[in-house]
XYZ file of C-alpha atoms in Angstrom:
449
model
C -13.226 26.906 -14.966
C -10.353 25.901 -12.991
C -8.192 23.396 -13.434
C -9.535 22.455 -9.948
C -13.993 22.863 -11.037
C -12.370 20.672 -14.529
C -11.681 17.799 -12.103
C -14.286 18.150 -9.798
C -16.590 17.831 -11.920
C -15.028 15.123 -14.247
C -14.545 13.114 -10.709
C -17.516 13.844 -8.102
C -15.089 14.120 -4.494
C -16.394 11.950 -2.024
C -14.687 10.325 0.532
C -15.156 7.440 -1.202
C -13.570 8.427 -4.098
C -10.367 9.744 -2.153
C -10.344 5.750 -0.622
C -10.331 4.287 -4.425
C -7.733 6.771 -5.244
C -5.800 6.154 -2.761
C -5.959 2.932 -2.956
C -5.085 2.456 -6.531
C -2.098 4.592 -5.225
C -1.019 2.169 -2.607
C -0.273 0.148 -6.059
C 2.597 3.112 -6.630
C 3.633 1.449 -2.666
C 3.876 -1.883 -2.936
C 6.408 -2.411 -5.746
C 8.574 -3.287 -2.555
C 7.344 -6.018 -2.328
C 8.354 -7.488 -5.961
C 12.539 -6.970 -6.188
C 12.295 -10.940 -6.176
C 11.464 -10.920 -9.529
C 14.729 -9.079 -11.348
C 17.236 -10.032 -8.671
C 18.448 -13.131 -11.081
C 18.688 -11.106 -13.795
C 19.818 -8.066 -12.725
C 22.600 -8.530 -11.014
C 24.913 -9.909 -13.848
C 24.261 -6.450 -15.496
C 25.414 -4.535 -12.366
C 27.906 -6.156 -11.210
C 29.676 -9.141 -14.352
C 31.891 -11.181 -13.329
C 31.741 -10.232 -9.133
C 32.479 -12.603 -7.396
C 30.737 -11.429 -4.137
C 27.707 -10.040 -6.339
C 24.879 -11.744 -4.917
C 25.841 -10.142 -1.725
C 26.026 -6.872 -2.886
C 22.395 -7.328 -4.433
C 21.334 -7.883 -0.720
C 22.025 -4.277 0.398
C 21.179 -2.767 -2.646
C 17.950 -4.803 -1.952
C 17.957 -3.428 2.110
C 18.338 0.514 0.869
C 15.156 -0.175 -0.691
C 13.945 -1.892 2.559
C 15.633 1.448 4.507
C 14.373 3.724 1.715
C 10.950 2.505 2.168
C 11.030 3.189 6.438
C 12.643 6.118 7.350
C 9.949 8.053 7.745
C 10.424 11.704 6.658
C 6.904 11.487 4.986
C 4.909 12.316 7.920
C 6.779 15.467 8.184
C 6.027 16.918 5.014
C 2.742 15.482 5.302
C 1.172 17.900 8.007
C 4.367 21.115 6.871
C 2.211 23.582 6.562
C 2.443 23.487 2.513
C 2.991 20.243 2.507
C -1.016 17.641 2.298
C -1.364 14.644 0.482
C -1.578 15.596 -2.509
C 2.667 17.126 -2.363
C 3.316 13.451 -0.652
C 2.453 12.677 -3.408
C 4.533 14.845 -5.590
C 7.146 13.669 -3.517
C 6.643 10.524 -3.842
C 6.695 10.704 -7.378
C 9.905 12.137 -8.378
C 11.730 9.857 -5.952
C 10.102 7.167 -8.055
C 11.377 8.020 -11.474
C 14.307 9.145 -10.524
C 15.277 5.606 -8.191
C 14.342 3.423 -10.769
C 15.356 5.881 -14.297
C 18.389 4.999 -13.121
C 18.617 2.475 -12.126
C 17.004 1.393 -15.805
C 20.786 3.211 -17.635
C 22.759 1.313 -15.398
C 21.247 -1.456 -16.349
C 20.413 -1.073 -19.777
C 23.838 0.445 -21.497
C 26.012 -0.840 -19.110
C 26.742 2.285 -16.736
C 29.411 0.469 -13.907
C 28.077 2.960 -12.013
C 29.641 2.726 -8.135
C 28.049 1.125 -5.912
C 27.365 3.711 -3.305
C 25.260 5.078 -6.563
C 23.117 2.343 -7.145
C 22.990 1.760 -3.911
C 21.841 5.397 -3.326
C 19.021 4.428 -7.052
C 18.173 1.603 -4.461
C 17.018 3.517 -1.765
C 15.277 6.972 -3.436
C 13.135 4.859 -5.205
C 12.421 2.867 -1.852
C 11.609 6.090 -0.391
C 9.511 7.262 -2.969
C 6.978 4.056 -2.002
C 6.897 5.004 1.858
C 5.618 7.851 0.088
C 2.357 6.566 -1.232
C 2.036 5.237 1.224
C 1.746 7.721 3.790
C -0.546 9.939 1.324
C -2.856 6.691 1.271
C -2.685 5.862 4.772
C -2.558 9.123 6.717
C -5.533 10.467 4.704
C -7.919 7.327 4.754
C -7.205 7.372 8.159
C -8.501 11.205 8.526
C -11.466 10.693 6.297
C -12.450 8.059 8.371
C -11.706 8.015 11.886
C -14.989 6.629 12.923
C -13.886 3.668 10.817
C -10.251 3.649 10.853
C -10.011 -0.096 11.425
C -12.204 -1.294 8.000
C -10.794 1.828 5.557
C -6.731 0.908 6.317
C -7.811 -2.703 6.436
C -9.187 -2.202 2.486
C -6.697 0.783 1.780
C -3.546 -1.053 2.630
C -5.072 -4.601 0.705
C -3.758 -3.237 -1.871
C -0.363 -2.132 -0.816
C 0.047 -6.276 -0.432
C -1.855 -7.089 -3.567
C 0.759 -5.298 -5.595
C 2.864 -7.677 -5.701
C 0.531 -10.574 -6.786
C -0.884 -7.595 -10.246
C 2.054 -6.538 -11.060
C 3.762 -9.740 -11.084
C 1.609 -10.381 -13.559
C 2.578 -7.625 -15.649
C 5.713 -8.987 -15.278
C 5.454 -12.476 -17.023
C 3.193 -11.006 -19.618
C 5.868 -8.803 -21.153
C 9.220 -9.101 -19.235
C 9.658 -12.746 -18.092
C 12.925 -12.501 -20.577
C 15.858 -12.671 -18.634
C 16.911 -10.197 -21.278
C 13.929 -7.840 -19.795
C 14.051 -6.622 -16.504
C 16.082 -3.187 -17.103
C 13.042 -2.237 -19.492
C 10.779 -3.963 -15.751
C 12.613 -1.185 -14.062
C 11.761 1.547 -17.148
C 8.269 0.445 -17.143
C 8.299 0.895 -13.279
C 10.137 4.134 -13.086
C 7.779 5.299 -15.567
C 4.242 3.730 -14.963
C 4.348 4.340 -11.103
C 4.680 7.181 -11.726
C 2.635 8.145 -14.487
C -0.544 6.890 -12.396
C 0.082 8.973 -8.866
C 0.461 11.501 -10.650
C -3.187 11.091 -12.276
C -3.901 10.494 -8.770
C -2.886 13.311 -7.046
C -5.208 15.414 -7.113
C -7.864 13.230 -6.477
C -6.690 12.196 -3.071
C -7.555 15.174 -0.382
C -8.842 15.409 3.195
C -12.604 15.928 3.747
C -14.957 16.612 6.682
C -16.593 13.905 7.230
C -19.553 13.736 6.323
C -23.118 14.574 8.130
C -24.919 12.814 9.448
C -21.506 10.484 9.707
C -24.379 7.439 8.033
C -25.157 9.281 5.311
C -23.163 7.605 2.624
C -23.650 4.419 3.674
C -20.772 3.352 4.991
C -20.818 -0.317 6.571
C -22.575 -0.969 2.689
C -19.922 0.477 0.677
C -17.352 -1.161 3.177
C -19.329 -4.769 2.261
C -18.996 -3.675 -0.927
C -14.944 -3.363 -1.489
C -14.248 -5.947 0.319
C -16.533 -8.439 -1.887
C -13.962 -6.909 -4.519
C -11.087 -6.673 -3.597
C -11.144 -10.038 -1.759
C -12.758 -11.881 -5.073
C -9.918 -10.541 -6.705
C -7.525 -11.177 -4.500
C -9.017 -14.552 -4.328
C -8.410 -15.528 -7.849
C -4.857 -14.175 -7.795
C -4.260 -17.449 -5.148
C -5.716 -19.440 -7.989
C -3.424 -18.453 -10.584
C -0.579 -18.648 -8.236
C -1.978 -22.139 -7.624
C -1.974 -22.831 -11.646
C 1.046 -21.392 -12.767
C 1.819 -23.594 -10.438
C 0.956 -27.630 -10.251
C 0.163 -26.563 -13.958
C 1.640 -26.060 -17.692
C -0.011 -23.201 -17.888
C 2.979 -21.376 -16.273
C 4.250 -21.427 -19.818
C 1.785 -20.042 -21.764
C 1.931 -16.477 -22.516
C -1.874 -16.776 -23.206
C -2.348 -17.363 -19.312
C -0.475 -14.514 -18.325
C -2.353 -12.395 -21.153
C -5.595 -13.410 -19.416
C -4.811 -12.684 -16.306
C -3.361 -9.365 -16.955
C -7.153 -8.518 -18.547
C -9.080 -10.640 -14.707
C -6.541 -8.044 -13.065
C -7.707 -4.615 -15.078
C -11.669 -5.576 -15.648
C -11.815 -6.048 -11.673
C -10.352 -1.975 -11.530
C -11.910 -0.975 -13.191
C -15.721 -1.551 -10.921
C -13.507 -0.219 -8.658
C -15.166 3.361 -8.839
C -18.269 1.632 -8.142
C -17.576 1.827 -4.850
C -17.798 5.738 -5.069
C -20.827 6.092 -7.043
C -23.609 7.979 -5.545
C -20.941 9.016 -2.513
C -21.291 12.416 -2.983
C -24.627 13.323 -3.911
C -25.115 11.180 -0.279
C -22.872 12.182 1.703
C -21.896 15.808 3.371
C -21.658 18.770 5.886
C -23.021 22.014 7.003
C -21.386 24.573 5.308
C -18.055 25.710 6.687
C -15.960 28.707 4.876
C -12.402 26.580 5.898
C -10.041 29.345 8.073
C -13.258 28.684 10.993
C -11.483 26.009 13.053
C -13.969 25.980 15.658
C -16.625 24.794 12.753
C -13.841 22.105 11.421
C -12.867 20.547 14.438
C -16.272 20.300 15.917
C -17.017 18.266 13.128
C -13.742 16.416 13.041
C -15.092 15.794 17.544
C -18.160 14.587 15.721
C -16.548 12.253 14.306
C -13.707 11.175 16.799
C -17.340 10.776 19.017
C -18.307 8.490 17.055
C -15.658 6.089 15.981
C -15.861 6.014 20.532
C -19.329 4.750 20.401
C -18.406 1.992 18.076
C -15.829 1.232 19.901
C -17.882 0.928 23.244
C -21.158 -0.645 21.590
C -23.411 2.202 22.164
C -25.356 4.228 18.726
C -25.134 7.126 17.043
C -26.170 10.455 19.194
C -29.413 11.946 18.347
C -27.886 15.177 17.458
C -25.791 12.487 14.507
C -29.322 11.076 13.180
C -30.816 14.031 12.233
C -27.921 16.719 11.818
C -28.339 18.508 8.613
C -26.815 17.893 5.001
C -24.991 19.272 2.903
C -21.856 19.820 0.152
C -17.989 17.996 2.026
C -15.302 20.015 3.657
C -12.054 20.436 1.647
C -9.675 20.277 4.995
C -6.368 21.738 5.765
C -3.562 19.753 7.311
C -4.836 21.745 11.918
C -2.532 24.344 13.108
C 0.317 22.902 15.051
C 0.514 22.375 17.861
C -3.572 22.598 18.208
C -3.423 18.632 20.440
C -0.310 19.186 23.406
C 1.207 16.846 24.067
C 0.215 14.208 21.506
C 3.359 15.138 18.345
C 5.884 13.989 17.069
C 8.615 12.634 20.144
C 5.728 12.879 22.375
C 4.854 9.806 21.148
C 8.376 8.242 19.950
C 9.114 8.422 24.024
C 6.551 6.513 25.618
C 5.715 2.700 26.432
C 3.173 1.569 24.450
C 5.676 3.096 21.495
C 8.016 0.503 21.895
C 6.602 -2.199 22.987
C 4.029 -0.811 19.507
C 8.305 -0.549 17.996
C 9.337 -4.102 18.281
C 6.162 -6.100 18.123
C 6.042 -3.946 14.463
C 10.009 -4.721 13.653
C 9.531 -8.136 14.524
C 6.455 -9.123 11.830
C 7.213 -7.052 9.457
C 10.433 -8.136 8.932
C 10.693 -11.430 8.994
C 8.544 -10.655 6.899
C 10.105 -8.138 4.372
C 13.027 -10.753 5.176
C 11.145 -14.616 3.340
C 9.778 -11.576 0.634
C 13.407 -10.675 0.107
C 14.975 -14.659 -0.466
C 12.518 -16.426 -1.992
C 14.298 -17.259 -4.834
C 16.842 -18.802 -1.917
C 14.049 -20.585 -0.242
C 13.346 -22.307 -3.881
C 16.352 -23.438 -4.265
C 17.438 -24.802 -0.573
C 14.209 -26.316 0.211
C 13.073 -27.954 -3.508
C 15.929 -27.668 -5.900
C 14.898 -30.451 -7.605
C 10.791 -28.194 -8.567
C 13.504 -24.877 -8.430
C 12.744 -22.831 -11.720
C 12.641 -19.687 -12.983
C 8.433 -19.513 -12.349
C 9.098 -20.690 -9.498
C 9.995 -17.425 -7.323
C 7.182 -15.739 -9.090
C 4.590 -17.088 -7.989
C 5.641 -17.028 -4.452
C 5.773 -13.785 -4.907
C 2.247 -13.974 -5.962
C 1.351 -16.100 -3.692
C 2.730 -14.745 -0.492
C 1.196 -11.049 -2.310
C -2.536 -12.063 -2.461
C -2.481 -13.870 0.998
C -1.531 -10.560 2.335
C -4.474 -8.224 1.058
C -6.276 -11.044 2.362
C -4.530 -10.726 6.366
C -4.324 -7.302 6.252
C -8.573 -6.895 4.652
C -8.479 -9.515 7.946
C -6.795 -7.069 10.552
C -8.528 -4.541 9.499
C -12.214 -6.143 10.534
C -10.861 -7.967 12.899
C -9.129 -4.667 14.297
C -12.918 -2.644 14.563
C -14.770 -6.076 15.497
C -13.002 -6.192 18.449
C -12.789 -2.841 19.973
C -16.249 -2.638 19.759
C -15.864 -5.750 22.455
C -13.642 -3.633 24.242
C -10.893 -6.116 23.334
C -7.477 -3.792 22.430
C -5.959 -3.255 19.243
C -2.757 -4.844 20.046
C -4.043 -8.140 21.106
C -4.523 -8.658 17.044
C -1.556 -7.447 16.421
C 0.047 -9.839 18.639
C -1.290 -12.973 16.967
C -0.630 -11.945 13.370
C 2.863 -11.712 15.067
C 2.881 -15.326 16.557
C 1.426 -16.248 12.809
C 4.045 -15.079 10.859
C 6.543 -17.663 13.703
C 4.448 -20.662 12.632
C 4.665 -19.869 8.603
C 8.124 -19.248 9.747
C 7.749 -23.157 11.224
C 6.405 -24.834 8.847
C 9.291 -22.674 6.026
C 12.233 -24.523 7.893
C 10.859 -27.467 6.483
C 9.348 -27.728 3.651
C 10.707 -29.975 1.288
C 8.281 -30.171 -1.519
C 6.702 -26.893 -3.966
C 3.566 -27.834 -2.368
C 4.347 -26.950 1.333
C 6.258 -24.676 0.463
C 3.057 -22.832 -1.139
C 1.412 -23.146 2.371
C 3.804 -21.979 5.200
C 3.916 -18.893 1.996
C -0.118 -18.806 2.512
């Protein structure tokens, strides 16, 4: 048997196993949220004695953010020889190169040129974007009738990754001289995890009928599992903030054990899905068959948004094994290409709203340490920033899940999805206003949440 068939026998392929793999893949992409954990310890290593070292570190953080948002991964995903697996491999290589280079520069006193450091930060940030692109694009294609729910669940792990990685940092790398080792851990561990998940991130045809794999029940289970983990991370963060547990390594190891146990339960979302779901067997060269399946899924999404029920054909369609899809041929949907979308008014409006909302959140994450010192200098400590990073990450996860569920629910009531973006942006502005007036740790934690 081939390696592919052996992998399929160990991990039965369904769109739910792909979803689980994509959620775990987002853990690799969310490392952009934790730079504040090691900035202070890294600065004297990269810029010893430099009076403007803090400003130079800000430029490096900007490089990682810029790399994360440069939209090259999508072109590779849609390329003729691209696809999700290729994008994941590229992200793994960029992540290893970026973090590995920074480890060499910081651990062995290699006084690298600032341009080299900037490039290394850009590379690992760019790799994070590739992981996110592979997970989001693949899950959107596999769950065309439930895009809001699946994106909320997938992106929840992108937000939660900061809190989960913070537990690793506090358990093993919290010492001031451990920053280089943490960079090495990020480069190697995230790269290996991505490579292990790459064969499982695949585009599949929708099942026939569309509810054959019990999507409502599985989505409810997924939201409950991830929501419980996010609430646990919030509780752990607050315990660290208001109890002597912050200095206890046993507590950190216990929190890390809880994270590991939760991740082991996550694959239960895919149990039994491979046998229950499917569609009639159509050869990979049969474009008409694949397009028909995708049109049915799109029609189901439209019926969900209009409040209509499933069609008779969807209810009684025969079942069979799921199909693996290749990317659609170029030009298959005229007028909906990248440049046509970028030139539209809708894109411009969404870009401005997203720039304001996401940009404000990134600025907050990158400057947590300074915010703590400025707002409550008497309470500032080495533990305050990790606590806030973890709290922000866990609440970010809850917000992403709420946005995904509300997006589908509101669309069924014919409320345009961009209205939810406007509401989220206003909420972000209110949080920034609350942080402006924060003068104590409780107010800081409330504003961050």
